[in-house]
Amino acid sequence: MRLIDCARQAGVTTDTLRHYLRVGLVEVDGRAGNGYRTFSELSVARVRFIRSALALGLTLKDAAELVEMGQRGDLPCPRARALLDQRLADQGRRLDEALQLHRRMQRAVADWKKRPDGVPDGHSVCGLIEGFAAASTSSARRARASSDQRGGAR
């Protein structure tokens, strides 16, 4: 099948398939008489595998590693589990950071609704943001100092 047909069957764009070709995730199965690249059902399955790996939070590099393991005859599933455990921990950290940001934004909006809008004085752009940044910095210092007193810092 042609590149466009492989891409359609795999559910990706032709640009995505070309990218996978460039980075070595997918290989051309042959050439047609007119010079067009040809692909097999194996290529479609490979692209679907890559998309599934990405949908689970793995990277292209992770997917490539698993594909290579399979080509060598190694069992990629134990490595896939280990990679997913690692990505899950990474995602948990990013989620915590996003939740902290969300809470800061909620506090800022609630606080700002109580304050009047100020006119920039040449030293200040937006007193609301600058005041929030100063308050956040001082509360972070207080939290670190409290942690130090409890023996959190070593």
mmCIF file with all atom_site columns, C-alpha atoms in Angstrom:
data_model
loop_
_atom_site.group_PDB
_atom_site.id
_atom_site.type_symbol
_atom_site.label_atom_id
_atom_site.label_alt_id
_atom_site.label_comp_id
_atom_site.label_asym_id
_atom_site.label_entity_id
_atom_site.label_seq_id
_atom_site.pdbx_PDB_ins_code
_atom_site.Cartn_x
_atom_site.Cartn_y
_atom_site.Cartn_z
_atom_site.occupancy
_atom_site.B_iso_or_equiv
_atom_site.pdbx_formal_charge
_atom_site.auth_seq_id
_atom_site.auth_comp_id
_atom_site.auth_asym_id
_atom_site.auth_atom_id
_atom_site.pdbx_PDB_model_num
ATOM 1   C CA . MET A 1 1   ? 0.000   0.000   0.000   1.00 0.00 ? 1   MET A CA 1
ATOM 2   C CA . ARG A 1 2   ? 1.029   3.598   -0.528  1.00 0.00 ? 2   ARG A CA 1
ATOM 3   C CA . LEU A 1 3   ? 2.078   5.996   2.235   1.00 0.00 ? 3   LEU A CA 1
ATOM 4   C CA . ILE A 1 4   ? -1.276  7.775   2.248   1.00 0.00 ? 4   ILE A CA 1
ATOM 5   C CA . ASP A 1 5   ? -3.147  4.461   2.575   1.00 0.00 ? 5   ASP A CA 1
ATOM 6   C CA . CYS A 1 6   ? -0.902  3.304   5.415   1.00 0.00 ? 6   CYS A CA 1
ATOM 7   C CA . ALA A 1 7   ? -1.429  6.598   7.220   1.00 0.00 ? 7   ALA A CA 1
ATOM 8   C CA . ARG A 1 8   ? -5.203  6.431   6.793   1.00 0.00 ? 8   ARG A CA 1
ATOM 9   C CA . GLN A 1 9   ? -5.426  2.839   8.027   1.00 0.00 ? 9   GLN A CA 1
ATOM 10  C CA . ALA A 1 10  ? -3.240  3.667   11.026  1.00 0.00 ? 10  ALA A CA 1
ATOM 11  C CA . GLY A 1 11  ? -5.251  6.795   11.827  1.00 0.00 ? 11  GLY A CA 1
ATOM 12  C CA . VAL A 1 12  ? -2.412  9.308   11.449  1.00 0.00 ? 12  VAL A CA 1
ATOM 13  C CA . THR A 1 13  ? -1.565  12.054  9.018   1.00 0.00 ? 13  THR A CA 1
ATOM 14  C CA . THR A 1 14  ? 0.903   11.545  6.205   1.00 0.00 ? 14  THR A CA 1
ATOM 15  C CA . ASP A 1 15  ? 3.175   14.072  7.932   1.00 0.00 ? 15  ASP A CA 1
ATOM 16  C CA . THR A 1 16  ? 3.159   11.940  11.090  1.00 0.00 ? 16  THR A CA 1
ATOM 17  C CA . LEU A 1 17  ? 4.019   8.818   9.107   1.00 0.00 ? 17  LEU A CA 1
ATOM 18  C CA . ARG A 1 18  ? 6.816   10.661  7.306   1.00 0.00 ? 18  ARG A CA 1
ATOM 19  C CA . HIS A 1 19  ? 8.171   11.800  10.678  1.00 0.00 ? 19  HIS A CA 1
ATOM 20  C CA . TYR A 1 20  ? 8.153   8.219   11.956  1.00 0.00 ? 20  TYR A CA 1
ATOM 21  C CA . LEU A 1 21  ? 10.055  7.226   8.811   1.00 0.00 ? 21  LEU A CA 1
ATOM 22  C CA . ARG A 1 22  ? 12.645  9.977   9.343   1.00 0.00 ? 22  ARG A CA 1
ATOM 23  C CA . VAL A 1 23  ? 13.296  8.982   12.953  1.00 0.00 ? 23  VAL A CA 1
ATOM 24  C CA . GLY A 1 24  ? 13.428  5.283   12.128  1.00 0.00 ? 24  GLY A CA 1
ATOM 25  C CA . LEU A 1 25  ? 10.277  4.114   13.922  1.00 0.00 ? 25  LEU A CA 1
ATOM 26  C CA . VAL A 1 26  ? 8.778   2.738   10.711  1.00 0.00 ? 26  VAL A CA 1
ATOM 27  C CA . GLU A 1 27  ? 10.536  1.342   7.675   1.00 0.00 ? 27  GLU A CA 1
ATOM 28  C CA . VAL A 1 28  ? 9.513   1.258   4.035   1.00 0.00 ? 28  VAL A CA 1
ATOM 29  C CA . ASP A 1 29  ? 8.637   -2.269  2.936   1.00 0.00 ? 29  ASP A CA 1
ATOM 30  C CA . GLY A 1 30  ? 9.544   -1.648  -0.683  1.00 0.00 ? 30  GLY A CA 1
ATOM 31  C CA . ARG A 1 31  ? 9.085   0.516   -3.751  1.00 0.00 ? 31  ARG A CA 1
ATOM 32  C CA . ALA A 1 32  ? 6.407   0.340   -6.404  1.00 0.00 ? 32  ALA A CA 1
ATOM 33  C CA . GLY A 1 33  ? 7.296   0.458   -10.082 1.00 0.00 ? 33  GLY A CA 1
ATOM 34  C CA . ASN A 1 34  ? 6.625   4.199   -10.074 1.00 0.00 ? 34  ASN A CA 1
ATOM 35  C CA . GLY A 1 35  ? 9.092   4.703   -7.199  1.00 0.00 ? 35  GLY A CA 1
ATOM 36  C CA . TYR A 1 36  ? 6.467   5.265   -4.519  1.00 0.00 ? 36  TYR A CA 1
ATOM 37  C CA . ARG A 1 37  ? 7.213   3.797   -1.136  1.00 0.00 ? 37  ARG A CA 1
ATOM 38  C CA . THR A 1 38  ? 5.097   0.798   -0.186  1.00 0.00 ? 38  THR A CA 1
ATOM 39  C CA . PHE A 1 39  ? 3.959   -0.335  3.234   1.00 0.00 ? 39  PHE A CA 1
ATOM 40  C CA . SER A 1 40  ? 2.445   -3.515  4.612   1.00 0.00 ? 40  SER A CA 1
ATOM 41  C CA . GLU A 1 41  ? -0.085  -4.338  7.300   1.00 0.00 ? 41  GLU A CA 1
ATOM 42  C CA . LEU A 1 42  ? 2.910   -4.720  9.629   1.00 0.00 ? 42  LEU A CA 1
ATOM 43  C CA . SER A 1 43  ? 3.686   -1.035  9.073   1.00 0.00 ? 43  SER A CA 1
ATOM 44  C CA . VAL A 1 44  ? 0.094   -0.134  9.935   1.00 0.00 ? 44  VAL A CA 1
ATOM 45  C CA . ALA A 1 45  ? 0.310   -2.245  13.106  1.00 0.00 ? 45  ALA A CA 1
ATOM 46  C CA . ARG A 1 46  ? 3.612   -0.604  14.041  1.00 0.00 ? 46  ARG A CA 1
ATOM 47  C CA . VAL A 1 47  ? 2.163   2.911   13.672  1.00 0.00 ? 47  VAL A CA 1
ATOM 48  C CA . ARG A 1 48  ? -0.890  1.910   15.736  1.00 0.00 ? 48  ARG A CA 1
ATOM 49  C CA . PHE A 1 49  ? 1.431   0.536   18.426  1.00 0.00 ? 49  PHE A CA 1
ATOM 50  C CA . ILE A 1 50  ? 3.368   3.819   18.493  1.00 0.00 ? 50  ILE A CA 1
ATOM 51  C CA . ARG A 1 51  ? 0.144   5.831   18.786  1.00 0.00 ? 51  ARG A CA 1
ATOM 52  C CA . SER A 1 52  ? -1.053  3.591   21.628  1.00 0.00 ? 52  SER A CA 1
ATOM 53  C CA . ALA A 1 53  ? 2.254   4.017   23.445  1.00 0.00 ? 53  ALA A CA 1
ATOM 54  C CA . LEU A 1 54  ? 1.999   7.799   23.087  1.00 0.00 ? 54  LEU A CA 1
ATOM 55  C CA . ALA A 1 55  ? -1.617  7.730   24.304  1.00 0.00 ? 55  ALA A CA 1
ATOM 56  C CA . LEU A 1 56  ? -0.385  6.003   27.473  1.00 0.00 ? 56  LEU A CA 1
ATOM 57  C CA . GLY A 1 57  ? 2.110   8.792   28.115  1.00 0.00 ? 57  GLY A CA 1
ATOM 58  C CA . LEU A 1 58  ? 5.201   7.107   26.723  1.00 0.00 ? 58  LEU A CA 1
ATOM 59  C CA . THR A 1 59  ? 7.542   9.101   24.507  1.00 0.00 ? 59  THR A CA 1
ATOM 60  C CA . LEU A 1 60  ? 8.618   8.416   20.932  1.00 0.00 ? 60  LEU A CA 1
ATOM 61  C CA . LYS A 1 61  ? 11.973  7.361   22.354  1.00 0.00 ? 61  LYS A CA 1
ATOM 62  C CA . ASP A 1 62  ? 10.210  4.892   24.660  1.00 0.00 ? 62  ASP A CA 1
ATOM 63  C CA . ALA A 1 63  ? 8.178   3.521   21.759  1.00 0.00 ? 63  ALA A CA 1
ATOM 64  C CA . ALA A 1 64  ? 11.320  3.158   19.647  1.00 0.00 ? 64  ALA A CA 1
ATOM 65  C CA . GLU A 1 65  ? 13.036  1.253   22.455  1.00 0.00 ? 65  GLU A CA 1
ATOM 66  C CA . LEU A 1 66  ? 10.106  -1.147  22.745  1.00 0.00 ? 66  LEU A CA 1
ATOM 67  C CA . VAL A 1 67  ? 9.924   -1.650  18.978  1.00 0.00 ? 67  VAL A CA 1
ATOM 68  C CA . GLU A 1 68  ? 13.653  -2.392  18.831  1.00 0.00 ? 68  GLU A CA 1
ATOM 69  C CA . MET A 1 69  ? 13.333  -4.889  21.675  1.00 0.00 ? 69  MET A CA 1
ATOM 70  C CA . GLY A 1 70  ? 10.569  -6.690  19.805  1.00 0.00 ? 70  GLY A CA 1
ATOM 71  C CA . GLN A 1 71  ? 12.642  -6.769  16.621  1.00 0.00 ? 71  GLN A CA 1
ATOM 72  C CA . ARG A 1 72  ? 15.545  -8.332  18.531  1.00 0.00 ? 72  ARG A CA 1
ATOM 73  C CA . GLY A 1 73  ? 13.233  -10.987 19.929  1.00 0.00 ? 73  GLY A CA 1
ATOM 74  C CA . ASP A 1 74  ? 13.380  -9.593  23.475  1.00 0.00 ? 74  ASP A CA 1
ATOM 75  C CA . LEU A 1 75  ? 10.226  -9.290  25.539  1.00 0.00 ? 75  LEU A CA 1
ATOM 76  C CA . PRO A 1 76  ? 9.304   -5.589  25.623  1.00 0.00 ? 76  PRO A CA 1
ATOM 77  C CA . CYS A 1 77  ? 6.400   -5.892  28.101  1.00 0.00 ? 77  CYS A CA 1
ATOM 78  C CA . PRO A 1 78  ? 8.496   -5.841  31.310  1.00 0.00 ? 78  PRO A CA 1
ATOM 79  C CA . ARG A 1 79  ? 10.286  -2.723  30.027  1.00 0.00 ? 79  ARG A CA 1
ATOM 80  C CA . ALA A 1 80  ? 6.953   -1.189  29.011  1.00 0.00 ? 80  ALA A CA 1
ATOM 81  C CA . ARG A 1 81  ? 5.681   -1.696  32.579  1.00 0.00 ? 81  ARG A CA 1
ATOM 82  C CA . ALA A 1 82  ? 8.801   -0.077  34.007  1.00 0.00 ? 82  ALA A CA 1
ATOM 83  C CA . LEU A 1 83  ? 8.541   2.870   31.609  1.00 0.00 ? 83  LEU A CA 1
ATOM 84  C CA . LEU A 1 84  ? 4.870   3.340   32.404  1.00 0.00 ? 84  LEU A CA 1
ATOM 85  C CA . ASP A 1 85  ? 5.601   3.263   36.151  1.00 0.00 ? 85  ASP A CA 1
ATOM 86  C CA . GLN A 1 86  ? 8.182   6.003   35.614  1.00 0.00 ? 86  GLN A CA 1
ATOM 87  C CA . ARG A 1 87  ? 5.881   8.088   33.403  1.00 0.00 ? 87  ARG A CA 1
ATOM 88  C CA . LEU A 1 88  ? 3.066   7.648   35.938  1.00 0.00 ? 88  LEU A CA 1
ATOM 89  C CA . ALA A 1 89  ? 5.275   9.072   38.698  1.00 0.00 ? 89  ALA A CA 1
ATOM 90  C CA . ASP A 1 90  ? 6.303   11.948  36.403  1.00 0.00 ? 90  ASP A CA 1
ATOM 91  C CA . GLN A 1 91  ? 2.672   12.628  35.550  1.00 0.00 ? 91  GLN A CA 1
ATOM 92  C CA . GLY A 1 92  ? 1.764   12.604  39.251  1.00 0.00 ? 92  GLY A CA 1
ATOM 93  C CA . ARG A 1 93  ? 4.363   15.287  39.936  1.00 0.00 ? 93  ARG A CA 1
ATOM 94  C CA . ARG A 1 94  ? 3.109   17.400  37.032  1.00 0.00 ? 94  ARG A CA 1
ATOM 95  C CA . LEU A 1 95  ? -0.460  16.963  38.249  1.00 0.00 ? 95  LEU A CA 1
ATOM 96  C CA . ASP A 1 96  ? 0.500   18.105  41.745  1.00 0.00 ? 96  ASP A CA 1
ATOM 97  C CA . GLU A 1 97  ? 2.204   21.170  40.259  1.00 0.00 ? 97  GLU A CA 1
ATOM 98  C CA . ALA A 1 98  ? -0.850  21.918  38.116  1.00 0.00 ? 98  ALA A CA 1
ATOM 99  C CA . LEU A 1 99  ? -3.139  21.632  41.146  1.00 0.00 ? 99  LEU A CA 1
ATOM 100 C CA . GLN A 1 100 ? -0.902  23.985  43.116  1.00 0.00 ? 100 GLN A CA 1
ATOM 101 C CA . LEU A 1 101 ? -1.018  26.471  40.238  1.00 0.00 ? 101 LEU A CA 1
ATOM 102 C CA . HIS A 1 102 ? -4.799  26.129  40.066  1.00 0.00 ? 102 HIS A CA 1
ATOM 103 C CA . ARG A 1 103 ? -5.127  26.881  43.788  1.00 0.00 ? 103 ARG A CA 1
ATOM 104 C CA . ARG A 1 104 ? -2.820  29.920  43.450  1.00 0.00 ? 104 ARG A CA 1
ATOM 105 C CA . MET A 1 105 ? -4.926  31.177  40.572  1.00 0.00 ? 105 MET A CA 1
ATOM 106 C CA . GLN A 1 106 ? -8.134  30.693  42.571  1.00 0.00 ? 106 GLN A CA 1
ATOM 107 C CA . ARG A 1 107 ? -6.663  32.608  45.532  1.00 0.00 ? 107 ARG A CA 1
ATOM 108 C CA . ALA A 1 108 ? -5.500  35.396  43.242  1.00 0.00 ? 108 ALA A CA 1
ATOM 109 C CA . VAL A 1 109 ? -8.893  35.762  41.577  1.00 0.00 ? 109 VAL A CA 1
ATOM 110 C CA . ALA A 1 110 ? -10.701 35.771  44.929  1.00 0.00 ? 110 ALA A CA 1
ATOM 111 C CA . ASP A 1 111 ? -8.253  38.309  46.365  1.00 0.00 ? 111 ASP A CA 1
ATOM 112 C CA . TRP A 1 112 ? -8.315  40.528  43.286  1.00 0.00 ? 112 TRP A CA 1
ATOM 113 C CA . LYS A 1 113 ? -12.091 40.775  43.322  1.00 0.00 ? 113 LYS A CA 1
ATOM 114 C CA . LYS A 1 114 ? -11.747 42.579  46.668  1.00 0.00 ? 114 LYS A CA 1
ATOM 115 C CA . ARG A 1 115 ? -9.177  45.123  45.420  1.00 0.00 ? 115 ARG A CA 1
ATOM 116 C CA . PRO A 1 116 ? -9.573  48.208  43.262  1.00 0.00 ? 116 PRO A CA 1
ATOM 117 C CA . ASP A 1 117 ? -7.711  48.487  39.994  1.00 0.00 ? 117 ASP A CA 1
ATOM 118 C CA . GLY A 1 118 ? -4.621  50.667  40.374  1.00 0.00 ? 118 GLY A CA 1
ATOM 119 C CA . VAL A 1 119 ? -3.115  53.049  37.885  1.00 0.00 ? 119 VAL A CA 1
ATOM 120 C CA . PRO A 1 120 ? 0.449   52.155  36.831  1.00 0.00 ? 120 PRO A CA 1
ATOM 121 C CA . ASP A 1 121 ? 2.895   54.592  38.406  1.00 0.00 ? 121 ASP A CA 1
ATOM 122 C CA . GLY A 1 122 ? 5.913   53.974  36.194  1.00 0.00 ? 122 GLY A CA 1
ATOM 123 C CA . HIS A 1 123 ? 7.444   51.506  38.661  1.00 0.00 ? 123 HIS A CA 1
ATOM 124 C CA . SER A 1 124 ? 4.573   49.098  38.583  1.00 0.00 ? 124 SER A CA 1
ATOM 125 C CA . VAL A 1 125 ? 2.813   47.396  35.692  1.00 0.00 ? 125 VAL A CA 1
ATOM 126 C CA . CYS A 1 126 ? -0.032  45.641  37.491  1.00 0.00 ? 126 CYS A CA 1
ATOM 127 C CA . GLY A 1 127 ? -0.090  45.962  41.247  1.00 0.00 ? 127 GLY A CA 1
ATOM 128 C CA . LEU A 1 128 ? -2.370  42.941  41.539  1.00 0.00 ? 128 LEU A CA 1
ATOM 129 C CA . ILE A 1 129 ? 0.192   40.585  39.991  1.00 0.00 ? 129 ILE A CA 1
ATOM 130 C CA . GLU A 1 130 ? 3.147   42.214  41.708  1.00 0.00 ? 130 GLU A CA 1
ATOM 131 C CA . GLY A 1 131 ? 1.408   42.104  45.077  1.00 0.00 ? 131 GLY A CA 1
ATOM 132 C CA . PHE A 1 132 ? 0.509   38.465  44.577  1.00 0.00 ? 132 PHE A CA 1
ATOM 133 C CA . ALA A 1 133 ? 4.082   37.583  43.637  1.00 0.00 ? 133 ALA A CA 1
ATOM 134 C CA . ALA A 1 134 ? 5.400   39.296  46.776  1.00 0.00 ? 134 ALA A CA 1
ATOM 135 C CA . ALA A 1 135 ? 2.820   37.530  48.952  1.00 0.00 ? 135 ALA A CA 1
ATOM 136 C CA . SER A 1 136 ? 3.615   34.158  47.350  1.00 0.00 ? 136 SER A CA 1
ATOM 137 C CA . THR A 1 137 ? 7.342   34.640  47.920  1.00 0.00 ? 137 THR A CA 1
ATOM 138 C CA . SER A 1 138 ? 6.901   35.542  51.578  1.00 0.00 ? 138 SER A CA 1
ATOM 139 C CA . SER A 1 139 ? 4.498   32.628  52.205  1.00 0.00 ? 139 SER A CA 1
ATOM 140 C CA . ALA A 1 140 ? 6.978   30.254  50.555  1.00 0.00 ? 140 ALA A CA 1
ATOM 141 C CA . ARG A 1 141 ? 9.713   31.578  52.871  1.00 0.00 ? 141 ARG A CA 1
ATOM 142 C CA . ARG A 1 142 ? 7.463   31.044  55.889  1.00 0.00 ? 142 ARG A CA 1
ATOM 143 C CA . ALA A 1 143 ? 6.710   27.477  54.788  1.00 0.00 ? 143 ALA A CA 1
ATOM 144 C CA . ARG A 1 144 ? 10.430  26.716  54.381  1.00 0.00 ? 144 ARG A CA 1
ATOM 145 C CA . ALA A 1 145 ? 11.234  28.250  57.778  1.00 0.00 ? 145 ALA A CA 1
ATOM 146 C CA . SER A 1 146 ? 8.486   26.207  59.397  1.00 0.00 ? 146 SER A CA 1
ATOM 147 C CA . SER A 1 147 ? 9.835   23.066  57.734  1.00 0.00 ? 147 SER A CA 1
ATOM 148 C CA . ASP A 1 148 ? 13.362  23.908  58.951  1.00 0.00 ? 148 ASP A CA 1
ATOM 149 C CA . GLN A 1 149 ? 12.122  24.295  62.515  1.00 0.00 ? 149 GLN A CA 1
ATOM 150 C CA . ARG A 1 150 ? 10.430  20.884  62.366  1.00 0.00 ? 150 ARG A CA 1
ATOM 151 C CA . GLY A 1 151 ? 13.664  19.316  61.114  1.00 0.00 ? 151 GLY A CA 1
ATOM 152 C CA . GLY A 1 152 ? 12.601  19.099  57.452  1.00 0.00 ? 152 GLY A CA 1
ATOM 153 C CA . ALA A 1 153 ? 15.845  20.558  56.112  1.00 0.00 ? 153 ALA A CA 1
ATOM 154 C CA . ARG A 1 154 ? 19.110  18.840  56.678  1.00 0.00 ? 154 ARG A CA 1
#
